[in-house]
Amino acid sequence: MLQINPNFIKHIEQELPHHLSMDEFILACNRPLRQSIRVNTLRISSEDFIALMTPRGWSFSPVPWCSDGFWITLSKDEQLGNCLEHIQGLFYIQEASSMLPPTALFANNADAAAPVRVLDMASAPGSKTTQMAALMNNNGLLIANEYSASRVKVLHANVLRMGVSNCALTHFDGRVFGEYQYEAFDAVLLDAPCGGEGTVRKDQNALKEWQLDDVIAIAGTQKDLIEAAFLALKPGGALVYSTCTLSQLENQAICQHLLSRYPEAVAFESLSKLFDGAAKACTEEGFLHVWPQIYDSEGFFVAKIRKTASVPRIKSQPKAQKNFPFSPAPEKQITALQDYIQQSFALSLPLGAQVYLRDDEFWLFPAPFSDFIGTMRFQRIGIKLADVLKKGFKIKHEAVIALGAKLGNNLNNNARCIPLNQAQTEQFLMGRDIDTASFEGKLDLTPKGEMIVSYHGAAIGVVKHLGHRLKNSLPRELVRDNLG
């Protein structure tokens, strides 16, 4: 049962817009949250995904502000997290309101080049990071930062599952970016840590212990973070500040703080025309203040800020980081690696691929990353392509997923790919080898070495075709012991 602290009711009554009622707010907070997903267009188109899942009893209602976002209803009780299409990264379970910030950040780029260098300052678990990677079509550079060490692992897993290859991960307090990456980014998303008041529909206790002092305390952190984000932004670039909370102290007040700090360089961009119906949640400043009853969603806040001029650097440029453990791979080795990938998997490295070596590992870096070498420590850069063996190479799982994503459903026509049915896919994801007899004579039994296996035309991993069986090469940490 919903539990709302009376102190919160008293506080929020003063901020609720006149055209909305407190009774409607409380009723909306008591309703279960509608299930929503975002189709991962790095691996499948929305049209193909809808065609795939509709016969399974799924029905789709478009999220107005995200062309690949949908509220879904299912004909039977189904655990989305155990759905094979989720495990293989065809969709992300994402609350509809949280799709707003990336949409706002990438909107209205008709008169300027699309953002090439993008910073996500508070990334985990990765819903908005992977949404931005899809909007970038895996081009450019997306630096995804997460302060919590335990959440970095989750972020990394989601980035790899969704086939993201243009991402570099960092693990810092976001306040350092104004110092270490001064005016380095075309666009910055700051989905700030917050009080979480808007999440009450999925967490009935979110407002049980609400205290104004806690809001005031976290607002101090938010002010520091938005200043750092603004310093990291290039002049002319866009910053989106968002939270999943409702109080103006964590929302409008934070944006006004930035305006007072840099009055000659801050311009608020109106989001009233971001999508059809956006005006219903728009404030006088042009921010979106989404109350749960407006769109039958979580509560959310989104502001878009344009940096109209350079601002002074607060600290001097830090010393360059030493001992960068990677070096550019020699052209001869890149050619040999490319030949191996082409012959074994009929896949290709992207044009202009930035291939680096660390010990006996080949890595594919996002093209613009070279400008960031030595600026700060990175947890993870791009994707690991292959290990060097005594004779040849050994491709990595994440490389097949990411490089295969470039082809989408064209993997169905890949001579080095073996399509699996549902039962075979379940066996593969549970780490088991696949008996070639299960293909009912449809598979050439001649041993063919390493090959891709796919489901719905999208890669799910690598096997070694031995003739009588397909030897599973799925990394142990990805094995699902139970798909029931």
Short mmCIF file of C-alpha atoms in Angstrom, two decimals:
data_model
loop_
_atom_site.label_atom_id
_atom_site.label_comp_id
_atom_site.label_asym_id
_atom_site.label_seq_id
_atom_site.Cartn_x
_atom_site.Cartn_y
_atom_site.Cartn_z
CA MET A 1 0.00 0.00 0.00
CA LEU A 2 1.26 3.49 -0.90
CA GLN A 3 2.82 5.37 1.98
CA ILE A 4 3.45 9.12 1.55
CA ASN A 5 5.07 11.19 4.28
CA PRO A 6 2.74 14.09 5.29
CA ASN A 7 5.74 16.42 5.07
CA PHE A 8 6.03 15.64 1.38
CA ILE A 9 2.32 16.33 0.78
CA LYS A 10 2.65 19.70 2.50
CA HIS A 11 5.74 20.57 0.47
CA ILE A 12 4.49 19.43 -2.92
CA GLU A 13 1.06 21.07 -2.56
CA GLN A 14 2.84 24.41 -2.88
CA GLU A 15 4.51 23.35 -6.15
CA LEU A 16 1.75 21.44 -7.96
CA PRO A 17 0.62 23.40 -11.03
CA HIS A 18 -2.82 25.01 -10.70
CA HIS A 19 -4.33 22.90 -13.48
CA LEU A 20 -3.42 19.68 -11.63
CA SER A 21 -4.98 18.40 -8.41
CA MET A 22 -3.43 16.66 -5.44
CA ASP A 23 -6.18 14.03 -5.54
CA GLU A 24 -5.23 13.15 -9.13
CA PHE A 25 -1.58 13.02 -8.14
CA ILE A 26 -2.22 10.57 -5.30
CA LEU A 27 -4.52 8.43 -7.46
CA ALA A 28 -1.85 8.27 -10.17
CA CYS A 29 0.81 7.32 -7.64
CA ASN A 30 -1.38 4.43 -6.50
CA ARG A 31 -1.78 2.98 -9.99
CA PRO A 32 0.67 0.29 -11.13
CA LEU A 33 3.25 1.56 -13.60
CA ARG A 34 2.69 0.54 -17.22
CA GLN A 35 5.34 -1.78 -18.63
CA SER A 36 7.49 -0.08 -21.23
CA ILE A 37 10.46 -1.06 -23.38
CA ARG A 38 12.78 0.55 -25.90
CA VAL A 39 13.70 -1.40 -29.02
CA ASN A 40 17.46 -1.50 -29.52
CA THR A 41 17.90 -0.28 -33.09
CA LEU A 42 21.57 -1.23 -33.01
CA ARG A 43 20.36 -4.82 -33.37
CA ILE A 44 16.85 -4.73 -34.88
CA SER A 45 14.42 -2.16 -36.27
CA SER A 46 11.26 -1.31 -34.34
CA GLU A 47 9.15 -2.49 -37.28
CA ASP A 48 10.87 -5.87 -37.33
CA PHE A 49 10.66 -6.23 -33.56
CA ILE A 50 6.93 -5.50 -33.52
CA ALA A 51 6.40 -8.01 -36.34
CA LEU A 52 8.43 -10.55 -34.38
CA MET A 53 6.65 -10.18 -31.05
CA THR A 54 3.04 -9.51 -32.08
CA PRO A 55 2.37 -13.21 -32.88
CA ARG A 56 3.64 -13.96 -29.36
CA GLY A 57 0.74 -11.96 -27.91
CA TRP A 58 2.56 -8.66 -27.37
CA SER A 59 0.72 -5.43 -28.15
CA PHE A 60 2.47 -2.09 -28.55
CA SER A 61 1.44 1.48 -27.78
CA PRO A 62 3.95 4.14 -28.91
CA VAL A 63 5.66 6.37 -26.38
CA PRO A 64 5.13 9.85 -27.90
CA TRP A 65 8.63 11.15 -27.16
CA CYS A 66 10.67 8.13 -28.28
CA SER A 67 10.27 6.67 -31.77
CA ASP A 68 11.54 3.29 -30.54
CA GLY A 69 9.80 3.30 -27.15
CA PHE A 70 6.58 1.41 -26.46
CA TRP A 71 4.20 0.63 -23.65
CA ILE A 72 3.50 -3.07 -23.93
CA THR A 73 0.84 -5.51 -22.81
CA LEU A 74 1.36 -9.26 -22.87
CA SER A 75 -1.19 -11.97 -23.45
CA LYS A 76 0.41 -14.16 -20.79
CA ASP A 77 2.51 -13.71 -17.68
CA GLU A 78 6.07 -13.37 -18.96
CA GLN A 79 9.25 -12.40 -17.12
CA LEU A 80 10.77 -9.80 -19.40
CA GLY A 81 14.23 -10.18 -17.86
CA ASN A 82 14.30 -13.86 -18.85
CA CYS A 83 12.91 -13.24 -22.33
CA LEU A 84 15.43 -14.46 -24.92
CA GLU A 85 15.04 -11.27 -26.93
CA HIS A 86 15.96 -9.25 -23.85
CA ILE A 87 19.01 -11.39 -23.07
CA GLN A 88 20.28 -10.98 -26.62
CA GLY A 89 19.81 -7.21 -26.48
CA LEU A 90 16.94 -6.67 -28.89
CA PHE A 91 15.20 -4.45 -26.34
CA TYR A 92 15.83 -2.66 -23.06
CA ILE A 93 13.32 -2.62 -20.20
CA GLN A 94 13.11 1.13 -19.68
CA GLU A 95 10.52 3.35 -18.01
CA ALA A 96 8.92 5.62 -20.59
CA SER A 97 9.77 8.89 -18.82
CA SER A 98 13.46 8.01 -18.68
CA MET A 99 13.51 7.99 -22.50
CA LEU A 100 12.92 11.75 -22.45
CA PRO A 101 16.45 13.06 -21.62
CA PRO A 102 18.31 11.43 -24.57
CA THR A 103 15.50 12.46 -26.92
CA ALA A 104 15.79 16.06 -25.71
CA LEU A 105 19.60 16.05 -25.97
CA PHE A 106 19.62 14.90 -29.60
CA ALA A 107 16.66 17.00 -30.76
CA ASN A 108 16.98 20.06 -32.98
CA ASN A 109 20.34 19.29 -34.50
CA ALA A 110 19.18 20.23 -38.00
CA ASP A 111 21.17 23.46 -37.99
CA ALA A 112 24.31 21.95 -36.48
CA ALA A 113 26.33 18.80 -36.76
CA ALA A 114 25.10 15.86 -34.70
CA PRO A 115 27.01 15.49 -31.42
CA VAL A 116 30.24 13.55 -31.96
CA ARG A 117 31.67 13.66 -28.42
CA VAL A 118 29.04 13.01 -25.79
CA LEU A 119 29.31 12.67 -22.01
CA ASP A 120 26.86 10.77 -19.82
CA MET A 121 27.86 11.88 -16.32
CA ALA A 122 25.81 9.44 -14.23
CA SER A 123 25.22 6.40 -16.41
CA ALA A 124 24.30 3.22 -14.55
CA PRO A 125 22.48 1.00 -15.14
CA GLY A 126 22.72 2.10 -18.77
CA SER A 127 19.23 2.76 -20.13
CA LYS A 128 20.03 6.29 -21.31
CA THR A 129 23.62 5.41 -22.27
CA THR A 130 22.48 2.66 -24.62
CA GLN A 131 19.66 4.85 -25.93
CA MET A 132 22.19 7.54 -26.83
CA ALA A 133 24.49 4.97 -28.46
CA ALA A 134 21.55 3.93 -30.64
CA LEU A 135 20.78 7.57 -31.50
CA MET A 136 24.45 7.93 -32.48
CA ASN A 137 24.28 4.65 -34.45
CA ASN A 138 27.50 3.61 -32.67
CA ASN A 139 29.38 6.51 -34.28
CA GLY A 140 31.42 9.16 -32.49
CA LEU A 141 32.44 8.79 -28.85
CA LEU A 142 30.19 8.32 -25.84
CA ILE A 143 31.93 8.57 -22.47
CA ALA A 144 29.77 6.95 -19.79
CA ASN A 145 30.68 7.75 -16.20
CA GLU A 146 29.44 6.05 -13.04
CA TYR A 147 30.45 6.97 -9.50
CA SER A 148 29.32 3.73 -7.83
CA ALA A 149 31.88 0.94 -8.25
CA SER A 150 29.26 -1.81 -7.96
CA ARG A 151 27.10 -0.20 -10.67
CA VAL A 152 29.97 0.13 -13.15
CA LYS A 153 29.86 -3.65 -13.67
CA VAL A 154 26.12 -3.53 -14.41
CA LEU A 155 26.64 -0.61 -16.80
CA HIS A 156 29.37 -2.47 -18.65
CA ALA A 157 27.24 -5.61 -18.98
CA ASN A 158 24.33 -3.65 -20.46
CA VAL A 159 26.57 -1.77 -22.88
CA LEU A 160 27.96 -5.06 -24.21
CA ARG A 161 24.56 -6.80 -24.30
CA MET A 162 23.12 -4.04 -26.47
CA GLY A 163 26.00 -4.17 -28.97
CA VAL A 164 27.43 -0.73 -28.12
CA SER A 165 30.92 -0.18 -29.54
CA ASN A 166 31.43 3.62 -29.34
CA CYS A 167 31.57 3.83 -25.55
CA ALA A 168 34.35 4.45 -23.01
CA LEU A 169 33.59 3.92 -19.31
CA THR A 170 34.90 5.97 -16.41
CA HIS A 171 34.49 5.66 -12.66
CA PHE A 172 34.69 9.08 -11.01
CA ASP A 173 32.76 11.56 -8.94
CA GLY A 174 31.18 13.53 -11.79
CA ARG A 175 32.46 16.80 -10.33
CA VAL A 176 35.92 16.11 -11.82
CA PHE A 177 34.81 16.48 -15.44
CA GLY A 178 34.84 20.26 -15.38
CA GLU A 179 38.52 20.06 -14.50
CA TYR A 180 39.72 17.08 -16.54
CA GLN A 181 37.52 17.51 -19.63
CA TYR A 182 37.12 21.28 -19.86
CA GLU A 183 34.99 22.23 -22.90
CA ALA A 184 35.63 18.83 -24.51
CA PHE A 185 32.08 17.65 -25.35
CA ASP A 186 29.47 18.55 -27.95
CA ALA A 187 26.69 17.35 -25.65
CA VAL A 188 26.37 16.35 -21.99
CA LEU A 189 23.63 14.43 -20.22
CA LEU A 190 23.45 14.83 -16.46
CA ASP A 191 20.76 12.53 -15.14
CA ALA A 192 21.53 13.60 -11.62
CA PRO A 193 21.34 11.55 -8.43
CA CYS A 194 18.14 12.68 -6.75
CA GLY A 195 15.48 12.03 -4.14
CA GLY A 196 13.54 9.74 -6.49
CA GLU A 197 10.10 11.16 -5.71
CA GLY A 198 8.88 10.33 -9.20
CA THR A 199 9.53 6.60 -8.77
CA VAL A 200 6.76 6.04 -6.22
CA ARG A 201 4.63 4.06 -8.70
CA LYS A 202 7.21 1.26 -8.80
CA ASP A 203 8.48 1.76 -5.24
CA GLN A 204 5.62 2.23 -2.81
CA ASN A 205 8.06 3.24 -0.07
CA ALA A 206 9.84 5.95 -2.09
CA LEU A 207 8.10 8.74 -0.16
CA LYS A 208 7.69 7.01 3.19
CA GLU A 209 10.78 8.57 4.80
CA TRP A 210 10.83 11.85 2.81
CA GLN A 211 12.52 14.74 4.60
CA LEU A 212 13.12 18.28 3.36
CA ASP A 213 16.64 18.27 4.84
CA ASP A 214 17.55 15.34 2.58
CA VAL A 215 16.32 17.25 -0.47
CA ILE A 216 18.34 20.32 0.48
CA ALA A 217 21.45 18.19 1.02
CA ILE A 218 21.27 16.43 -2.36
CA ALA A 219 20.54 19.73 -4.11
CA GLY A 220 24.01 20.87 -3.06
CA THR A 221 25.54 17.91 -4.92
CA GLN A 222 23.35 18.59 -7.95
CA LYS A 223 24.59 22.20 -8.13
CA ASP A 224 28.19 21.01 -8.12
CA LEU A 225 27.47 18.44 -10.82
CA ILE A 226 25.63 20.81 -13.16
CA GLU A 227 28.50 23.31 -12.90
CA ALA A 228 31.00 20.58 -13.77
CA ALA A 229 28.82 19.42 -16.68
CA PHE A 230 28.62 22.97 -18.01
CA LEU A 231 32.38 23.42 -17.78
CA ALA A 232 32.89 20.16 -19.71
CA LEU A 233 30.58 21.37 -22.49
CA LYS A 234 31.89 23.13 -25.58
CA PRO A 235 30.49 26.57 -26.43
CA GLY A 236 27.46 26.02 -28.65
CA GLY A 237 26.85 22.58 -27.16
CA ALA A 238 23.78 21.34 -25.31
CA LEU A 239 23.41 20.10 -21.74
CA VAL A 240 20.37 18.16 -20.58
CA TYR A 241 19.77 18.11 -16.84
CA SER A 242 17.23 15.56 -15.65
CA THR A 243 16.00 13.85 -12.50
CA CYS A 244 13.33 11.32 -11.56
CA THR A 245 12.14 13.58 -8.76
CA LEU A 246 9.44 16.27 -8.45
CA SER A 247 10.54 19.00 -6.04
CA GLN A 248 11.59 22.28 -7.65
CA LEU A 249 14.49 22.41 -5.19
CA GLU A 250 16.15 19.60 -7.17
CA ASN A 251 14.94 20.74 -10.58
CA GLN A 252 14.11 24.34 -11.53
CA ALA A 253 16.25 25.69 -8.69
CA ILE A 254 19.33 23.80 -9.93
CA CYS A 255 18.93 25.22 -13.45
CA GLN A 256 18.42 28.72 -12.08
CA HIS A 257 21.57 28.28 -10.00
CA LEU A 258 23.54 27.59 -13.19
CA LEU A 259 21.99 30.65 -14.86
CA SER A 260 22.99 32.85 -11.93
CA ARG A 261 26.49 31.38 -12.02
CA TYR A 262 26.99 31.99 -15.76
CA PRO A 263 24.33 34.51 -16.84
CA GLU A 264 26.13 35.43 -20.08
CA ALA A 265 26.59 31.83 -21.23
CA VAL A 266 23.39 29.98 -20.24
CA ALA A 267 20.31 29.83 -22.45
CA PHE A 268 17.31 27.64 -21.66
CA GLU A 269 15.84 25.92 -24.72
CA SER A 270 12.11 25.30 -24.65
CA LEU A 271 11.00 21.67 -24.87
CA SER A 272 7.35 22.59 -25.47
CA LYS A 273 7.50 21.20 -29.02
CA LEU A 274 9.74 18.20 -28.33
CA PHE A 275 6.78 15.89 -29.06
CA ASP A 276 3.06 16.14 -29.61
CA GLY A 277 1.59 16.98 -26.20
CA ALA A 278 4.82 18.20 -24.59
CA ALA A 279 3.26 21.57 -23.76
CA LYS A 280 1.05 19.87 -21.15
CA ALA A 281 4.15 19.33 -18.95
CA CYS A 282 6.13 22.45 -19.93
CA THR A 283 7.03 25.14 -17.41
CA GLU A 284 7.39 28.86 -18.11
CA GLU A 285 11.14 28.38 -18.55
CA GLY A 286 10.61 25.67 -21.17
CA PHE A 287 11.48 22.75 -18.90
CA LEU A 288 9.48 19.52 -18.84
CA HIS A 289 8.13 18.85 -15.34
CA VAL A 290 6.35 15.53 -15.79
CA TRP A 291 3.85 14.72 -13.05
CA PRO A 292 2.68 11.06 -12.95
CA GLN A 293 -0.90 11.87 -13.97
CA ILE A 294 -0.02 13.85 -17.14
CA TYR A 295 1.20 10.93 -19.28
CA ASP A 296 0.40 8.04 -16.92
CA SER A 297 4.13 7.56 -16.29
CA GLU A 298 6.78 8.07 -13.65
CA GLY A 299 7.43 11.60 -12.51
CA PHE A 300 10.40 13.21 -14.26
CA PHE A 301 12.11 16.54 -14.92
CA VAL A 302 14.05 17.49 -18.06
CA ALA A 303 15.77 20.78 -18.91
CA LYS A 304 17.81 21.59 -22.02
CA ILE A 305 20.51 24.22 -21.67
CA ARG A 306 22.57 25.72 -24.49
CA LYS A 307 26.07 27.04 -23.78
CA THR A 308 26.24 30.30 -25.72
CA ALA A 309 29.80 31.31 -24.78
CA SER A 310 32.98 29.97 -23.24
CA VAL A 311 33.36 30.32 -19.49
CA PRO A 312 36.58 30.57 -17.48
CA ARG A 313 38.30 27.42 -16.37
CA ILE A 314 38.23 27.14 -12.58
CA LYS A 315 41.40 25.06 -12.24
CA SER A 316 44.47 24.81 -14.42
CA GLN A 317 44.75 21.93 -16.84
CA PRO A 318 45.72 18.72 -14.99
CA LYS A 319 48.92 16.93 -15.85
CA ALA A 320 48.65 14.32 -18.57
CA GLN A 321 48.04 10.77 -17.39
CA LYS A 322 51.07 8.56 -17.83
CA ASN A 323 51.44 4.87 -18.61
CA PHE A 324 48.56 4.52 -21.07
CA PRO A 325 48.66 0.71 -21.53
CA PHE A 326 47.57 0.65 -25.19
CA SER A 327 49.47 1.35 -28.39
CA PRO A 328 48.23 1.60 -32.00
CA ALA A 329 48.36 -1.79 -33.71
CA PRO A 330 50.70 -2.06 -36.71
CA GLU A 331 48.95 -2.07 -40.09
CA LYS A 332 50.26 -5.54 -40.89
CA GLN A 333 48.65 -7.00 -37.77
CA ILE A 334 45.39 -5.12 -38.38
CA THR A 335 45.27 -6.62 -41.88
CA ALA A 336 45.89 -10.12 -40.50
CA LEU A 337 43.18 -9.61 -37.87
CA GLN A 338 40.76 -8.31 -40.48
CA ASP A 339 41.44 -11.34 -42.69
CA TYR A 340 40.73 -13.67 -39.76
CA ILE A 341 37.46 -11.92 -38.90
CA GLN A 342 36.36 -11.92 -42.53
CA GLN A 343 37.26 -15.54 -43.27
CA SER A 344 35.98 -17.01 -40.01
CA PHE A 345 32.84 -14.92 -39.50
CA ALA A 346 32.22 -12.91 -42.71
CA LEU A 347 32.36 -9.75 -40.60
CA SER A 348 34.36 -6.58 -41.15
CA LEU A 349 35.97 -3.93 -39.02
CA PRO A 350 34.42 -0.49 -39.58
CA LEU A 351 36.10 1.86 -42.02
CA GLY A 352 38.88 3.83 -40.35
CA ALA A 353 38.89 1.40 -37.39
CA GLN A 354 41.11 2.51 -34.53
CA VAL A 355 42.72 -0.77 -33.48
CA TYR A 356 44.97 -0.79 -30.42
CA LEU A 357 47.11 -3.44 -28.73
CA ARG A 358 47.52 -4.21 -25.05
CA ASP A 359 49.78 -7.17 -24.35
CA ASP A 360 48.24 -9.89 -26.55
CA GLU A 361 44.81 -8.27 -26.90
CA PHE A 362 43.39 -6.33 -29.82
CA TRP A 363 40.90 -3.56 -29.00
CA LEU A 364 38.62 -1.45 -31.19
CA PHE A 365 38.46 2.14 -29.95
CA PRO A 366 35.86 4.75 -30.96
CA ALA A 367 37.48 6.96 -33.62
CA PRO A 368 37.46 10.26 -31.66
CA PHE A 369 38.98 8.67 -28.56
CA SER A 370 42.56 9.54 -29.54
CA ASP A 371 41.88 13.13 -28.41
CA PHE A 372 41.21 11.86 -24.88
CA ILE A 373 44.30 9.71 -24.38
CA GLY A 374 46.16 10.93 -21.33
CA THR A 375 43.34 13.16 -20.06
CA MET A 376 42.06 10.81 -17.35
CA ARG A 377 41.89 7.14 -16.40
CA PHE A 378 39.37 4.99 -18.24
CA GLN A 379 37.89 1.76 -16.92
CA ARG A 380 37.03 0.39 -20.34
CA ILE A 381 37.43 1.70 -23.90
CA GLY A 382 35.50 0.40 -26.88
CA ILE A 383 35.39 -3.38 -27.32
CA LYS A 384 37.92 -6.17 -27.06
CA LEU A 385 38.27 -7.71 -30.52
CA ALA A 386 40.50 -10.76 -30.12
CA ASP A 387 43.32 -12.43 -28.26
CA VAL A 388 46.57 -13.23 -30.02
CA LEU A 389 47.36 -16.97 -30.06
CA LYS A 390 50.56 -18.76 -31.06
CA LYS A 391 48.94 -19.38 -34.40
CA GLY A 392 46.30 -16.82 -35.27
CA PHE A 393 43.62 -15.15 -33.19
CA LYS A 394 40.67 -15.92 -30.92
CA ILE A 395 37.72 -13.56 -31.36
CA LYS A 396 35.93 -12.22 -28.28
CA HIS A 397 32.21 -12.64 -27.68
CA GLU A 398 31.62 -8.88 -27.44
CA ALA A 399 33.29 -8.35 -30.83
CA VAL A 400 30.88 -10.70 -32.60
CA ILE A 401 27.90 -9.01 -30.91
CA ALA A 402 29.04 -5.49 -31.81
CA LEU A 403 30.33 -6.21 -35.32
CA GLY A 404 27.30 -8.36 -36.05
CA ALA A 405 25.07 -5.47 -34.96
CA LYS A 406 26.41 -3.49 -37.91
CA LEU A 407 24.67 -5.98 -40.22
CA GLY A 408 21.39 -6.28 -38.33
CA ASN A 409 19.18 -9.02 -39.77
CA ASN A 410 21.63 -9.49 -42.63
CA LEU A 411 23.23 -12.16 -40.44
CA ASN A 412 20.53 -14.44 -41.83
CA ASN A 413 22.44 -14.28 -45.11
CA ASN A 414 25.87 -14.73 -43.55
CA ALA A 415 27.54 -17.94 -44.74
CA ARG A 416 29.47 -18.17 -41.46
CA CYS A 417 26.36 -17.92 -39.29
CA ILE A 418 24.12 -20.72 -38.01
CA PRO A 419 20.56 -19.63 -37.11
CA LEU A 420 19.19 -21.30 -33.98
CA ASN A 421 15.60 -21.99 -32.99
CA GLN A 422 14.22 -21.14 -29.55
CA ALA A 423 15.15 -24.44 -27.90
CA GLN A 424 18.69 -24.34 -29.30
CA THR A 425 19.09 -20.71 -28.21
CA GLU A 426 18.06 -21.62 -24.67
CA GLN A 427 20.62 -24.42 -24.67
CA PHE A 428 23.32 -22.06 -25.92
CA LEU A 429 22.56 -19.37 -23.33
CA MET A 430 22.72 -22.00 -20.60
CA GLY A 431 26.28 -22.75 -21.70
CA ARG A 432 25.57 -26.10 -23.32
CA ASP A 433 26.89 -27.52 -26.56
CA ILE A 434 24.35 -28.11 -29.33
CA ASP A 435 24.00 -31.51 -30.97
CA THR A 436 23.90 -31.05 -34.74
CA ALA A 437 21.27 -33.79 -34.90
CA SER A 438 18.82 -31.22 -33.50
CA PHE A 439 18.92 -29.40 -36.86
CA GLU A 440 17.02 -32.27 -38.56
CA GLY A 441 19.34 -32.52 -41.54
CA LYS A 442 19.33 -28.79 -42.27
CA LEU A 443 22.94 -28.27 -41.18
CA ASP A 444 26.05 -29.28 -43.07
CA LEU A 445 27.80 -31.77 -40.79
CA THR A 446 31.24 -31.05 -42.24
CA PRO A 447 33.37 -29.44 -39.49
CA LYS A 448 33.78 -25.73 -40.22
CA GLY A 449 35.62 -24.36 -37.18
CA GLU A 450 34.55 -21.11 -35.53
CA MET A 451 31.16 -19.75 -36.56
CA ILE A 452 28.52 -17.30 -35.36
CA VAL A 453 25.20 -18.48 -33.96
CA SER A 454 22.19 -16.18 -34.19
CA TYR A 455 18.58 -15.88 -33.07
CA HIS A 456 16.10 -13.73 -35.00
CA GLY A 457 18.97 -12.77 -37.29
CA ALA A 458 21.02 -11.18 -34.49
CA ALA A 459 24.26 -12.69 -33.19
CA ILE A 460 24.20 -14.36 -29.78
CA GLY A 461 27.74 -15.75 -29.71
CA VAL A 462 30.37 -18.06 -31.16
CA VAL A 463 30.57 -21.83 -31.51
CA LYS A 464 33.15 -24.22 -32.89
CA HIS A 465 31.50 -26.37 -35.53
CA LEU A 466 32.99 -29.85 -34.94
CA GLY A 467 30.62 -31.74 -37.18
CA HIS A 468 28.61 -33.75 -34.66
CA ARG A 469 28.18 -30.81 -32.28
CA LEU A 470 28.56 -27.07 -31.93
CA LYS A 471 30.99 -26.43 -29.07
CA ASN A 472 29.77 -23.52 -26.95
CA SER A 473 32.12 -20.53 -26.51
CA LEU A 474 29.82 -18.34 -24.40
CA PRO A 475 31.82 -16.59 -21.61
CA ARG A 476 31.08 -18.16 -18.23
CA GLU A 477 29.88 -14.89 -16.72
CA LEU A 478 27.12 -14.73 -19.35
CA VAL A 479 25.84 -18.26 -18.84
CA ARG A 480 22.25 -18.43 -17.60
CA ASP A 481 21.86 -21.40 -15.30
CA ASN A 482 18.10 -21.25 -15.47
CA LEU A 483 15.86 -19.68 -18.10
CA GLY A 484 12.64 -20.86 -16.51
#
